[in-house]
Amino acid sequence: MATIEDVAKLAGLSRTTVSRVINDQPYVTDDKKQRIIDAMKSLGYVPNSSARRLRRRCTETIAVLLPRITNPFFGKLIESMEKEASRNGYQVIVCQTHDDKQKELDYLQLLKTKQVDGVVMASLINDWQDIEPYLASGPIVLCNEYRPAHGVSMIHIDHKQAAYESTSHLIREGCEHLAYVTGGHDTFIASERKAGFLAALAENDLEFDPKMEVDWALDVGDGQKVFQYLIEHHPHVDGVFTGSDEVAAGIVYAAGQSRWSIPEDLAVIGFDNQMLSLLMVPAITTIEQPVEDMAAKTIEVLVAKMNDKGPAQERRFVYPHELIVRSSTNRKQMVSQSAPL
């Protein structure tokens, strides 16, 4: 097995110079760097990454906290982050909190105990006052999740505006009895979305029945249960805002099984523009987030912070979203097509 001395001998340079190149240190000419790289390739020499990380006092590892990887939105987000992190020489570990406050704090201990160099929080359940002390142990960046906070950069869309636009669209399509379906109300995002939903209702002089709010729906199965709950307790419902394409798909499927017509009897809107939303019949109206761009910016900001090259002032990057209208809400067109000639 080749050693660093073998590389130095073949390159005709000192062991110190080889070590400088391996550890990406300055004061080595491009010519010498190339000679060392060529010698390493020729000998099949692979630097000891563990020793290098120990010398640099870093782990070259980023922790990403999210609720559950089975949600396609977070799956795509973590995939995009991993690609960008790898380009910057970092690896990513996925930490699923399952919306558990203690698990979230337990994972943040990885930063405190120097097992990771930085943390991305794609979800945030605890109060910020419980998170903020961890900033003293290393950089944290919020992606997707956000809230009024100091000392941390945030990358996200405007969830309040997205919910407002979605709800306004349902109202324009003739919906008057709207249900609000979410996976929980403990996050700032959830409160922002509900605020947008209520703002659209108020703007159109529509009242909201709190009993038509569901705060436990996370997946397709839950969506089917939501539909059964609504038709049993609120049969007058004619529109549903959901915070998930999975939940919306479950509602659409269950409606079809019960011979409810989508969107004539019930208009349904999702969130995140997952592939599932396009494959359903009818296809589901949804909100699209620029996941890849958000992920790349998150890693860029975090890497800069970890390398002490980021701006002193933390920044907020608000990305544009898009309301993608499909058949699950297109009630007026359905009515016009069914009208007698």
Tab-separated table of N, CA and C in Angstrom, residues 8-165:
chain	number	residue	atom	x	y	z
A	8	ALA	N	5.716	11.487	-2.183
A	8	ALA	CA	6.734	12.547	-2.180
A	8	ALA	C	7.925	12.154	-3.041
A	9	LYS	N	8.340	10.892	-2.937
A	9	LYS	CA	9.495	10.418	-3.700
A	9	LYS	C	9.205	10.440	-5.192
A	10	LEU	N	8.009	9.946	-5.595
A	10	LEU	CA	7.669	9.905	-7.022
A	10	LEU	C	7.499	11.310	-7.586
A	11	ALA	N	6.957	12.209	-6.798
A	11	ALA	CA	6.747	13.585	-7.263
A	11	ALA	C	8.025	14.413	-7.188
A	12	GLY	N	9.029	13.906	-6.473
A	12	GLY	CA	10.281	14.628	-6.333
A	12	GLY	C	10.135	15.847	-5.441
A	13	LEU	N	9.259	15.741	-4.448
A	13	LEU	CA	9.010	16.856	-3.546
A	13	LEU	C	9.069	16.366	-2.101
A	14	SER	N	9.015	17.289	-1.159
A	14	SER	CA	9.096	16.919	0.239
A	14	SER	C	7.759	16.377	0.752
A	15	ARG	N	7.838	15.634	1.840
A	15	ARG	CA	6.629	15.100	2.478
A	15	ARG	C	5.733	16.245	2.953
A	16	THR	N	6.359	17.328	3.407
A	16	THR	CA	5.600	18.488	3.880
A	16	THR	C	4.770	19.098	2.759
A	17	THR	N	5.367	19.193	1.561
A	17	THR	CA	4.644	19.767	0.423
A	17	THR	C	3.457	18.884	0.047
A	18	VAL	N	3.673	17.566	0.055
A	18	VAL	CA	2.578	16.637	-0.241
A	18	VAL	C	1.462	16.805	0.787
A	19	SER	N	1.843	16.926	2.045
A	19	SER	CA	0.856	17.085	3.105
A	19	SER	C	0.056	18.367	2.924
A	20	ARG	N	0.728	19.431	2.484
A	20	ARG	CA	0.029	20.698	2.257
A	20	ARG	C	-1.041	20.547	1.185
A	21	VAL	N	-0.712	19.842	0.118
A	21	VAL	CA	-1.668	19.649	-0.980
A	21	VAL	C	-2.844	18.798	-0.510
A	22	ILE	N	-2.542	17.722	0.216
A	22	ILE	CA	-3.598	16.828	0.699
A	22	ILE	C	-4.570	17.571	1.604
A	23	ASN	N	-4.047	18.488	2.399
A	23	ASN	CA	-4.875	19.225	3.351
A	23	ASN	C	-5.345	20.567	2.819
A	24	ASP	N	-5.159	20.752	1.486
A	24	ASP	CA	-5.651	21.955	0.806
A	24	ASP	C	-5.143	23.229	1.469
A	25	GLN	N	-3.864	23.250	1.781
A	25	GLN	CA	-3.245	24.419	2.375
A	25	GLN	C	-2.579	25.280	1.296
A	26	PRO	N	-2.363	26.561	1.570
A	26	PRO	CA	-1.804	27.479	0.564
A	26	PRO	C	-0.299	27.317	0.397
A	27	TYR	N	0.250	28.187	-0.444
A	27	TYR	CA	1.699	28.299	-0.667
A	27	TYR	C	2.302	27.083	-1.377
A	28	VAL	N	1.530	26.482	-2.283
A	28	VAL	CA	2.054	25.417	-3.139
A	28	VAL	C	1.708	25.796	-4.572
A	29	THR	N	2.687	25.809	-5.452
A	29	THR	CA	2.438	26.229	-6.843
A	29	THR	C	1.562	25.208	-7.550
A	30	ASP	N	0.905	25.681	-8.606
A	30	ASP	CA	0.037	24.796	-9.387
A	30	ASP	C	0.825	23.641	-9.994
A	31	ASP	N	2.049	23.916	-10.406
A	31	ASP	CA	2.882	22.865	-10.997
A	31	ASP	C	3.157	21.747	-9.991
A	32	LYS	N	3.497	22.133	-8.770
A	32	LYS	CA	3.782	21.128	-7.738
A	32	LYS	C	2.508	20.363	-7.357
A	33	LYS	N	1.391	21.072	-7.302
A	33	LYS	CA	0.117	20.417	-7.001
A	33	LYS	C	-0.177	19.329	-8.022
A	34	GLN	N	0.018	19.666	-9.294
A	34	GLN	CA	-0.283	18.706	-10.343
A	34	GLN	C	0.653	17.506	-10.278
A	35	ARG	N	1.936	17.741	-9.971
A	35	ARG	CA	2.896	16.631	-9.849
A	35	ARG	C	2.474	15.684	-8.722
A	36	ILE	N	2.003	16.245	-7.634
A	36	ILE	CA	1.568	15.425	-6.496
A	36	ILE	C	0.293	14.660	-6.837
A	37	ILE	N	-0.647	15.329	-7.499
A	37	ILE	CA	-1.893	14.664	-7.901
A	37	ILE	C	-1.596	13.515	-8.847
A	38	ASP	N	-0.704	13.741	-9.812
A	38	ASP	CA	-0.338	12.691	-10.756
A	38	ASP	C	0.325	11.521	-10.038
A	39	ALA	N	1.187	11.826	-9.064
A	39	ALA	CA	1.867	10.766	-8.320
A	39	ALA	C	0.871	9.951	-7.501
A	40	MET	N	-0.116	10.624	-6.899
A	40	MET	CA	-1.135	9.926	-6.108
A	40	MET	C	-1.958	8.991	-6.987
A	41	LYS	N	-2.317	9.466	-8.189
A	41	LYS	CA	-3.072	8.623	-9.111
A	41	LYS	C	-2.247	7.435	-9.570
A	42	SER	N	-0.991	7.672	-9.865
A	42	SER	CA	-0.108	6.602	-10.345
A	42	SER	C	0.068	5.517	-9.285
A	43	LEU	N	0.171	5.913	-8.036
A	43	LEU	CA	0.393	4.957	-6.943
A	43	LEU	C	-0.912	4.425	-6.343
A	44	GLY	N	-2.033	5.033	-6.736
A	44	GLY	CA	-3.309	4.634	-6.148
A	44	GLY	C	-3.409	5.030	-4.694
A	45	TYR	N	-2.761	6.139	-4.356
A	45	TYR	CA	-2.738	6.592	-2.965
A	45	TYR	C	-4.022	7.348	-2.621
A	46	VAL	N	-4.649	6.957	-1.510
A	46	VAL	CA	-5.857	7.620	-1.029
A	46	VAL	C	-5.568	8.197	0.346
A	47	PRO	N	-5.695	9.519	0.530
A	47	PRO	CA	-5.426	10.133	1.839
A	47	PRO	C	-6.352	9.595	2.922
A	48	ASN	N	-5.860	9.542	4.121
A	48	ASN	CA	-6.652	9.126	5.270
A	48	ASN	C	-7.586	10.267	5.649
A	49	SER	N	-8.854	10.138	5.247
A	49	SER	CA	-9.801	11.237	5.466
A	49	SER	C	-10.073	11.460	6.947
A	50	SER	N	-10.075	10.398	7.734
A	50	SER	CA	-10.333	10.554	9.168
A	50	SER	C	-9.239	11.377	9.827
A	51	ALA	N	-7.999	11.070	9.476
A	51	ALA	CA	-6.886	11.828	10.053
A	51	ALA	C	-6.923	13.275	9.586
A	52	ARG	N	-7.275	13.478	8.311
A	52	ARG	CA	-7.336	14.839	7.784
A	52	ARG	C	-8.405	15.653	8.504
A	53	ARG	N	-9.557	15.021	8.726
A	53	ARG	CA	-10.629	15.728	9.438
A	53	ARG	C	-10.233	16.049	10.864
A	54	LEU	N	-9.491	15.111	11.489
A	54	LEU	CA	-9.048	15.345	12.863
A	54	LEU	C	-8.092	16.535	12.929
A	55	ARG	N	-7.179	16.613	11.952
A	55	ARG	CA	-6.228	17.724	11.941
A	55	ARG	C	-6.938	19.043	11.712
A	56	ARG	N	-7.956	19.014	10.876
A	56	ARG	CA	-8.684	20.243	10.569
A	56	ARG	C	-9.761	20.551	11.610
A	57	ARG	N	-9.943	19.622	12.548
A	57	ARG	CA	-10.952	19.771	13.589
A	57	ARG	C	-12.347	19.947	13.005
A	58	CYS	N	-12.662	19.142	12.008
A	58	CYS	CA	-13.995	19.165	11.418
A	58	CYS	C	-14.393	17.743	11.045
A	59	THR	N	-15.661	17.552	10.799
A	59	THR	CA	-16.170	16.222	10.458
A	59	THR	C	-16.540	16.090	8.986
A	60	GLU	N	-16.602	17.235	8.283
A	60	GLU	CA	-17.041	17.265	6.881
A	60	GLU	C	-18.422	16.624	6.738
A	61	THR	N	-19.249	16.827	7.771
A	61	THR	CA	-20.582	16.226	7.808
A	61	THR	C	-21.624	17.274	8.182
A	62	ILE	N	-22.758	17.225	7.497
A	62	ILE	CA	-23.887	18.118	7.754
A	62	ILE	C	-25.083	17.268	8.179
A	63	ALA	N	-25.762	17.684	9.224
A	63	ALA	CA	-26.991	17.008	9.651
A	63	ALA	C	-28.193	17.779	9.123
A	64	VAL	N	-29.145	17.063	8.538
A	64	VAL	CA	-30.386	17.684	8.064
A	64	VAL	C	-31.544	17.109	8.864
A	65	LEU	N	-32.221	17.973	9.604
A	65	LEU	CA	-33.359	17.555	10.417
A	65	LEU	C	-34.645	17.760	9.633
A	66	LEU	N	-35.453	16.701	9.542
A	66	LEU	CA	-36.730	16.779	8.840
A	66	LEU	C	-37.726	15.845	9.524
A	67	PRO	N	-39.027	16.028	9.260
A	67	PRO	CA	-40.036	15.215	9.962
A	67	PRO	C	-40.000	13.744	9.564
A	68	ARG	N	-40.043	13.490	8.242
A	68	ARG	CA	-40.049	12.103	7.772
A	68	ARG	C	-39.599	12.058	6.317
A	69	ILE	N	-38.707	11.130	6.032
A	69	ILE	CA	-38.139	11.031	4.695
A	69	ILE	C	-39.137	10.457	3.695
A	70	THR	N	-40.196	9.794	4.191
A	70	THR	CA	-41.187	9.200	3.287
A	70	THR	C	-42.035	10.247	2.579
A	71	ASN	N	-42.055	11.473	3.097
A	71	ASN	CA	-42.748	12.556	2.401
A	71	ASN	C	-41.925	12.932	1.168
A	72	PRO	N	-42.490	12.803	-0.035
A	72	PRO	CA	-41.715	13.061	-1.259
A	72	PRO	C	-41.075	14.436	-1.313
A	73	PHE	N	-41.689	15.433	-0.695
A	73	PHE	CA	-41.090	16.772	-0.683
A	73	PHE	C	-39.741	16.730	0.010
A	74	PHE	N	-39.695	16.109	1.190
A	74	PHE	CA	-38.443	16.039	1.929
A	74	PHE	C	-37.451	15.084	1.267
A	75	GLY	N	-37.974	14.054	0.590
A	75	GLY	CA	-37.083	13.169	-0.146
A	75	GLY	C	-36.337	13.911	-1.244
A	76	LYS	N	-37.059	14.739	-1.988
A	76	LYS	CA	-36.431	15.526	-3.054
A	76	LYS	C	-35.505	16.580	-2.472
A	77	LEU	N	-35.909	17.172	-1.357
A	77	LEU	CA	-35.092	18.204	-0.721
A	77	LEU	C	-33.757	17.626	-0.276
A	78	ILE	N	-33.783	16.465	0.375
A	78	ILE	CA	-32.556	15.877	0.900
A	78	ILE	C	-31.665	15.389	-0.245
A	79	GLU	N	-32.272	14.897	-1.313
A	79	GLU	CA	-31.484	14.467	-2.469
A	79	GLU	C	-30.737	15.652	-3.081
A	80	SER	N	-31.422	16.772	-3.216
A	80	SER	CA	-30.799	17.966	-3.784
A	80	SER	C	-29.717	18.513	-2.858
A	81	MET	N	-29.951	18.471	-1.562
A	81	MET	CA	-28.944	18.934	-0.606
A	81	MET	C	-27.702	18.047	-0.642
A	82	GLU	N	-27.915	16.742	-0.725
A	82	GLU	CA	-26.783	15.814	-0.734
A	82	GLU	C	-25.891	16.060	-1.936
A	83	LYS	N	-26.480	16.315	-3.083
A	83	LYS	CA	-25.698	16.579	-4.292
A	83	LYS	C	-24.853	17.842	-4.120
A	84	GLU	N	-25.462	18.889	-3.604
A	84	GLU	CA	-24.740	20.148	-3.438
A	84	GLU	C	-23.680	20.023	-2.349
A	85	ALA	N	-23.993	19.315	-1.282
A	85	ALA	CA	-23.017	19.120	-0.208
A	85	ALA	C	-21.820	18.331	-0.710
A	86	SER	N	-22.074	17.292	-1.496
A	86	SER	CA	-20.994	16.474	-2.039
A	86	SER	C	-20.074	17.298	-2.921
A	87	ARG	N	-20.644	18.215	-3.698
A	87	ARG	CA	-19.829	19.077	-4.550
A	87	ARG	C	-18.894	19.949	-3.729
A	88	ASN	N	-19.284	20.210	-2.491
A	88	ASN	CA	-18.478	21.053	-1.606
A	88	ASN	C	-17.631	20.241	-0.629
A	89	GLY	N	-17.600	18.912	-0.828
A	89	GLY	CA	-16.756	18.069	0.009
A	89	GLY	C	-17.367	17.661	1.334
A	90	TYR	N	-18.686	17.715	1.429
A	90	TYR	CA	-19.362	17.340	2.675
A	90	TYR	C	-20.305	16.173	2.428
A	91	GLN	N	-20.526	15.389	3.470
A	91	GLN	CA	-21.530	14.343	3.429
A	91	GLN	C	-22.711	14.759	4.291
A	92	VAL	N	-23.863	14.138	4.032
A	92	VAL	CA	-25.096	14.517	4.718
A	92	VAL	C	-25.637	13.326	5.495
A	93	ILE	N	-26.073	13.568	6.717
A	93	ILE	CA	-26.801	12.550	7.463
A	93	ILE	C	-28.223	13.048	7.675
A	94	VAL	N	-29.184	12.153	7.523
A	94	VAL	CA	-30.599	12.500	7.633
A	94	VAL	C	-31.085	12.168	9.042
A	95	CYS	N	-31.709	13.126	9.687
A	95	CYS	CA	-32.210	12.960	11.049
A	95	CYS	C	-33.723	13.164	11.046
A	96	GLN	N	-34.483	12.086	11.148
A	96	GLN	CA	-35.939	12.181	11.145
A	96	GLN	C	-36.451	12.432	12.566
A	97	THR	N	-37.153	13.535	12.737
A	97	THR	CA	-37.653	13.893	14.073
A	97	THR	C	-39.044	13.344	14.345
A	98	HIS	N	-39.790	13.022	13.274
A	98	HIS	CA	-41.184	12.582	13.409
A	98	HIS	C	-41.978	13.568	14.259
A	99	ASP	N	-41.626	14.855	14.125
A	99	ASP	CA	-42.311	15.940	14.838
A	99	ASP	C	-42.268	15.745	16.351
A	100	ASP	N	-41.187	15.173	16.833
A	100	ASP	CA	-40.984	14.956	18.267
A	100	ASP	C	-40.006	16.005	18.795
A	101	LYS	N	-40.452	16.807	19.748
A	101	LYS	CA	-39.614	17.901	20.254
A	101	LYS	C	-38.312	17.402	20.867
A	102	GLN	N	-38.369	16.314	21.626
A	102	GLN	CA	-37.162	15.814	22.267
A	102	GLN	C	-36.182	15.248	21.259
A	103	LYS	N	-36.701	14.555	20.239
A	103	LYS	CA	-35.809	14.026	19.205
A	103	LYS	C	-35.104	15.163	18.475
A	104	GLU	N	-35.813	16.244	18.250
A	104	GLU	CA	-35.221	17.399	17.590
A	104	GLU	C	-34.047	17.929	18.405
A	105	LEU	N	-34.233	18.056	19.711
A	105	LEU	CA	-33.156	18.538	20.578
A	105	LEU	C	-32.027	17.518	20.676
A	106	ASP	N	-32.369	16.244	20.678
A	106	ASP	CA	-31.340	15.203	20.733
A	106	ASP	C	-30.429	15.274	19.511
A	107	TYR	N	-31.016	15.512	18.340
A	107	TYR	CA	-30.206	15.603	17.114
A	107	TYR	C	-29.327	16.853	17.125
A	108	LEU	N	-29.810	17.915	17.741
A	108	LEU	CA	-28.994	19.125	17.829
A	108	LEU	C	-27.772	18.918	18.722
A	109	GLN	N	-27.815	17.890	19.547
A	109	GLN	CA	-26.644	17.558	20.360
A	109	GLN	C	-25.466	17.137	19.480
A	110	LEU	N	-25.749	16.663	18.258
A	110	LEU	CA	-24.672	16.309	17.321
A	110	LEU	C	-23.796	17.523	17.041
A	111	LEU	N	-24.406	18.685	16.998
A	111	LEU	CA	-23.660	19.922	16.776
A	111	LEU	C	-22.890	20.304	18.037
A	112	LYS	N	-23.533	20.144	19.158
A	112	LYS	CA	-22.914	20.521	20.431
A	112	LYS	C	-21.715	19.630	20.754
A	113	THR	N	-21.799	18.350	20.382
A	113	THR	CA	-20.711	17.406	20.664
A	113	THR	C	-19.724	17.286	19.514
A	114	LYS	N	-19.836	18.193	18.530
A	114	LYS	CA	-18.908	18.282	17.405
A	114	LYS	C	-18.889	17.029	16.526
A	115	GLN	N	-20.035	16.348	16.442
A	115	GLN	CA	-20.132	15.194	15.555
A	115	GLN	C	-20.538	15.608	14.146
A	116	VAL	N	-21.017	16.831	13.993
A	116	VAL	CA	-21.302	17.419	12.683
A	116	VAL	C	-20.790	18.851	12.699
A	117	ASP	N	-20.548	19.400	11.501
A	117	ASP	CA	-20.033	20.767	11.402
A	117	ASP	C	-21.136	21.809	11.317
A	118	GLY	N	-22.312	21.388	10.885
A	118	GLY	CA	-23.421	22.320	10.735
A	118	GLY	C	-24.730	21.572	10.640
A	119	VAL	N	-25.836	22.292	10.815
A	119	VAL	CA	-27.167	21.687	10.823
A	119	VAL	C	-28.111	22.472	9.926
A	120	VAL	N	-28.877	21.734	9.121
A	120	VAL	CA	-29.994	22.309	8.378
A	120	VAL	C	-31.271	21.839	9.059
A	121	MET	N	-32.127	22.774	9.410
A	121	MET	CA	-33.419	22.417	9.994
A	121	MET	C	-34.505	22.654	8.949
A	122	ALA	N	-35.004	21.544	8.374
A	122	ALA	CA	-36.076	21.634	7.391
A	122	ALA	C	-37.440	21.584	8.069
A	123	SER	N	-37.431	21.365	9.363
A	123	SER	CA	-38.635	21.462	10.186
A	123	SER	C	-38.203	21.959	11.557
A	124	LEU	N	-39.141	22.545	12.282
A	124	LEU	CA	-38.799	23.121	13.574
A	124	LEU	C	-40.034	23.038	14.466
A	125	ILE	N	-39.935	22.219	15.509
A	125	ILE	CA	-41.076	21.997	16.396
A	125	ILE	C	-40.937	22.764	17.704
A	126	ASN	N	-39.720	22.812	18.230
A	126	ASN	CA	-39.499	23.491	19.504
A	126	ASN	C	-39.620	25.002	19.371
A	127	ASP	N	-39.811	25.672	20.489
A	127	ASP	CA	-39.769	27.131	20.514
A	127	ASP	C	-38.345	27.582	20.187
A	128	TRP	N	-38.234	28.733	19.540
A	128	TRP	CA	-36.909	29.195	19.133
A	128	TRP	C	-35.988	29.410	20.329
A	129	GLN	N	-36.528	29.776	21.457
A	129	GLN	CA	-35.701	30.003	22.641
A	129	GLN	C	-34.996	28.722	23.085
A	130	ASP	N	-35.542	27.559	22.695
A	130	ASP	CA	-34.900	26.285	23.027
A	130	ASP	C	-33.859	25.880	21.985
A	131	ILE	N	-33.951	26.470	20.793
A	131	ILE	CA	-33.013	26.157	19.711
A	131	ILE	C	-31.819	27.102	19.723
A	132	GLU	N	-32.075	28.347	20.012
A	132	GLU	CA	-31.050	29.383	19.887
A	132	GLU	C	-29.744	29.089	20.616
A	133	PRO	N	-29.751	28.492	21.815
A	133	PRO	CA	-28.476	28.228	22.499
A	133	PRO	C	-27.512	27.340	21.701
A	134	TYR	N	-28.035	26.515	20.798
A	134	TYR	CA	-27.179	25.616	20.020
A	134	TYR	C	-26.348	26.365	18.987
A	135	LEU	N	-26.718	27.613	18.683
A	135	LEU	CA	-25.947	28.409	17.729
A	135	LEU	C	-24.525	28.663	18.227
A	136	ALA	N	-24.338	28.589	19.529
A	136	ALA	CA	-23.002	28.789	20.092
A	136	ALA	C	-22.082	27.619	19.758
A	137	SER	N	-22.667	26.480	19.344
A	137	SER	CA	-21.874	25.279	19.046
A	137	SER	C	-21.545	25.149	17.563
A	138	GLY	N	-22.232	25.906	16.711
A	138	GLY	CA	-21.977	25.809	15.280
A	138	GLY	C	-23.128	26.403	14.490
A	139	PRO	N	-22.959	26.522	13.171
A	139	PRO	CA	-23.986	27.172	12.344
A	139	PRO	C	-25.230	26.316	12.124
A	140	ILE	N	-26.370	26.974	12.134
A	140	ILE	CA	-27.666	26.362	11.828
A	140	ILE	C	-28.334	27.220	10.763
A	141	VAL	N	-28.901	26.574	9.758
A	141	VAL	CA	-29.648	27.269	8.711
A	141	VAL	C	-31.033	26.643	8.627
A	142	LEU	N	-32.057	27.476	8.506
A	142	LEU	CA	-33.425	26.995	8.342
A	142	LEU	C	-33.774	26.938	6.862
A	143	CYS	N	-34.298	25.809	6.427
A	143	CYS	CA	-34.758	25.658	5.041
A	143	CYS	C	-36.184	25.130	5.062
A	144	ASN	N	-37.079	25.792	4.338
A	144	ASN	CA	-38.494	25.465	4.307
A	144	ASN	C	-39.174	26.038	5.541
A	145	GLU	N	-38.675	25.690	6.719
A	145	GLU	CA	-39.197	26.253	7.961
A	145	GLU	C	-38.633	27.664	8.169
A	146	TYR	N	-39.388	28.510	8.827
A	146	TYR	CA	-38.905	29.850	9.165
A	146	TYR	C	-39.750	30.419	10.289
A	147	ARG	N	-39.257	31.443	10.897
A	147	ARG	CA	-39.977	32.138	11.976
A	147	ARG	C	-39.206	33.390	12.347
A	148	PRO	N	-39.813	34.288	13.093
A	148	PRO	CA	-39.055	35.449	13.553
A	148	PRO	C	-37.923	34.972	14.463
A	149	ALA	N	-36.696	35.088	14.004
A	149	ALA	CA	-35.552	34.585	14.771
A	149	ALA	C	-34.319	35.397	14.426
A	150	HIS	N	-33.364	35.396	15.331
A	150	HIS	CA	-32.128	36.128	15.122
A	150	HIS	C	-30.955	35.149	15.101
A	151	GLY	N	-29.919	35.505	14.358
A	151	GLY	CA	-28.715	34.694	14.353
A	151	GLY	C	-28.771	33.485	13.459
A	152	VAL	N	-29.719	33.442	12.521
A	152	VAL	CA	-29.834	32.283	11.641
A	152	VAL	C	-30.378	32.730	10.287
A	153	SER	N	-29.827	32.148	9.219
A	153	SER	CA	-30.336	32.431	7.871
A	153	SER	C	-31.502	31.503	7.562
A	154	MET	N	-32.410	31.978	6.709
A	154	MET	CA	-33.617	31.215	6.384
A	154	MET	C	-33.853	31.204	4.878
A	155	ILE	N	-34.205	30.030	4.355
A	155	ILE	CA	-34.476	29.860	2.932
A	155	ILE	C	-35.862	29.220	2.815
A	156	HIS	N	-36.803	29.888	2.137
A	156	HIS	CA	-38.174	29.376	2.116
A	156	HIS	C	-39.008	30.130	1.088
A	157	ILE	N	-40.242	29.688	0.918
A	157	ILE	CA	-41.221	30.443	0.148
A	157	ILE	C	-42.114	31.183	1.147
A	158	ASP	N	-43.005	32.020	0.638
A	158	ASP	CA	-43.961	32.722	1.485
A	158	ASP	C	-45.194	31.815	1.630
A	159	HIS	N	-45.232	31.028	2.708
A	159	HIS	CA	-46.315	30.058	2.887
A	159	HIS	C	-47.662	30.730	3.128
A	160	LYS	N	-47.648	31.876	3.758
A	160	LYS	CA	-48.904	32.600	3.983
A	160	LYS	C	-49.507	33.032	2.655
A	161	GLN	N	-48.679	33.577	1.770
A	161	GLN	CA	-49.148	34.020	0.468
A	161	GLN	C	-49.602	32.838	-0.378
A	162	ALA	N	-48.863	31.728	-0.281
A	162	ALA	CA	-49.227	30.536	-1.056
A	162	ALA	C	-50.595	30.010	-0.645
A	163	ALA	N	-50.864	29.979	0.672
A	163	ALA	CA	-52.163	29.523	1.158
A	163	ALA	C	-53.266	30.502	0.765
A	164	TYR	N	-52.942	31.782	0.812
A	164	TYR	CA	-53.917	32.811	0.412
A	164	TYR	C	-54.301	32.637	-1.060
A	165	GLU	N	-53.311	32.448	-1.921
A	165	GLU	CA	-53.582	32.283	-3.353
A	165	GLU	C	-54.382	31.016	-3.611
